[in-house]
Amino acid sequence: MSKVRLFALGGLDEDGKNMYVVENNEDIFVIECGLRYPEGENLGVEKIIPDFQYLVDHQSQIKGVIITHGHDDVMGALVDLVRTIKVPLYMAPLTARIFERQARKAGLKDYTINRVRRGNNFKIGSTEIRTFGTTQSIADGFGVAIKTDDGYVVYSSEFVVDYDMKMEAFKFGMSEITELGHRGILALMTESVGSTRPGHSSPNHRITDQILPYFEDAKGRIVVTAYAQNMYRVIEIIELASRFNRKVMIYDDELRNLMRDMADLGYYRMPVGLEIAPSNFNNDLDNVVIIIGGTGSTIFRKVHKIASREDETIQLRSTDTVIVASPAVPGTEKDEAQMEDDLYKETDNVYAVDARRAFSMHASVEDLKMMVYLLNPQYYVPVKGEYRQLISNANIALDMGYPANNIIVLENGQVATIENGQLARSYDTVPSDNVMVSGSDSLDAQGMVLKDRELLSTEGAIVIGVVVNHATKEVIGGPDVQSRGVIYLKDADYIIQEIGNIMENTIKEAVASGHYDNLECRAAAREKIARYVLKTTGKRPMILPAIIEINAAE
């Protein structure tokens, strides 16, 4: 009897946080481990990652974690996972270098990376694994096929079909996919981000033709913003700079590291003598292209700093031509709009790459159809995208003649079970909460920390401090009441005084009844003060009572 279970711990009905699980009988294979950038209301949250609890509970069954490429949405939470459980990692050489830098920064040392090549066949334990090259915005990307008793489970990763690709590290493995299709595919999991776009993504994924006129017309320097992980686009910019005999200064440490990795691995080398190191950069240079790199909102904040004349290396001039080749991603729209406003204050020559003409490097409708046609899977599973994109992807298979019963649209945590090659009609569930990360700390999935932050930002806080004799519990200092963002103290002395009285009386009543306890006394005071403040001011601030007990001299 064979049993395959497919589910996602992230990546469904959302943009980012991709993590997919393939269970082949008792063996577990994890594909991707990404993050999602927070929306504006997630105060102080740096990233949102999947809940790893299911993997922690089944750690002994995990045979490997496979990372298909080096983008944050598929590997940005890997450091957090490795910190939580010890599992073998499988990724391409470039992706491995990216992770090793992240691990060093996080102080991680105890992990095992297995470097695998695109178009490779290997085994994890007793299970045969195949990879095939994909064309996407970062080099060394691949799709993966996991062999089961009933056929392969294939995960496409991100891809576009580009017949004109000349760089080997970006080529689409057409022959590998075709050969794989002849071996029998149980289930195909394909990305859905571009499933609402008709036609092919190629050649619209290139920006060269769109930004070429700006290079031709530029009288002074050219400043271009580009996501560090969109290496295909960065290479396009470098090639244009070389064509117009302009030097290149890459203003981002991670992007320079990536370009160095590309050269070391033999994937792409910048023309000799083209690059200027930031340490040798002179702001008076004219014949130069400055590439400002970054990830997420960091790139927009970096440009904001430059436009505000707060950057030590680059100062914008009115003659500069600025090209925004880093369109906003979900969660960064506000920062991107602010950046463009700042740029227009410094120069009139600001141009943004039109996302309607320059597609993101995700599979459009005809790309997806080709993948389905070549692999001919028994079951089709749309993944990686918002719900409308998942449905659009499902409709592509429906239009190709797939019966609805063979198209599996899941939610995070919903499990599709295929036994002896047949899909079970009932779905199990596993935990799949969001985990909010602030710095190195994980916030609670239920969001109580965020609710406290929101409360502080909208309703303010009142802190009440009292000092008592540890032996007698007599109040010997205070109450001291501090209000922040609630009431103006000079206009509300009577409120402040009453809050202090409530605190002091609560302590005295507890001592008199013989039931004094520091924690219970604070909780009782908090409740009474909250009711009084709401009745008096109509506000619900955070109430923070503090009772400090000291050993007073006799």
PDB file of C-alpha atoms in Angstrom, residues 251 283 300-316 338 342 346:
ATOM      1  CA  TYR A 251      25.850  50.035  -3.887  1.00  0.00           C
ATOM      2  CA  ASN A 283      30.572  61.526  -6.261  1.00  0.00           C
ATOM      3  CA  PHE A 300      13.383  52.075  -0.679  1.00  0.00           C
ATOM      4  CA  ARG A 301      14.700  53.245   2.678  1.00  0.00           C
ATOM      5  CA  LYS A 302      18.221  53.327   1.274  1.00  0.00           C
ATOM      6  CA  VAL A 303      17.112  55.564  -1.603  1.00  0.00           C
ATOM      7  CA  HIS A 304      15.120  57.750   0.817  1.00  0.00           C
ATOM      8  CA  LYS A 305      18.337  58.292   2.784  1.00  0.00           C
ATOM      9  CA  ILE A 306      20.194  59.245  -0.396  1.00  0.00           C
ATOM     10  CA  ALA A 307      17.429  61.589  -1.572  1.00  0.00           C
ATOM     11  CA  SER A 308      17.370  63.224   1.882  1.00  0.00           C
ATOM     12  CA  ARG A 309      21.115  63.933   1.602  1.00  0.00           C
ATOM     13  CA  GLU A 310      21.858  61.739   4.616  1.00  0.00           C
ATOM     14  CA  ASP A 311      24.027  59.206   2.768  1.00  0.00           C
ATOM     15  CA  GLU A 312      27.790  59.544   3.093  1.00  0.00           C
ATOM     16  CA  THR A 313      28.671  58.047  -0.303  1.00  0.00           C
ATOM     17  CA  ILE A 314      26.047  59.231  -2.822  1.00  0.00           C
ATOM     18  CA  GLN A 315      24.472  62.671  -3.191  1.00  0.00           C
ATOM     19  CA  LEU A 316      21.915  63.051  -5.977  1.00  0.00           C
ATOM     20  CA  GLN A 338       7.588  57.730  -0.413  1.00  0.00           C
ATOM     21  CA  ASP A 342      11.727  62.005  -2.434  1.00  0.00           C
ATOM     22  CA  GLU A 346      16.014  66.076  -6.277  1.00  0.00           C
TER      23      GLU A 346
END
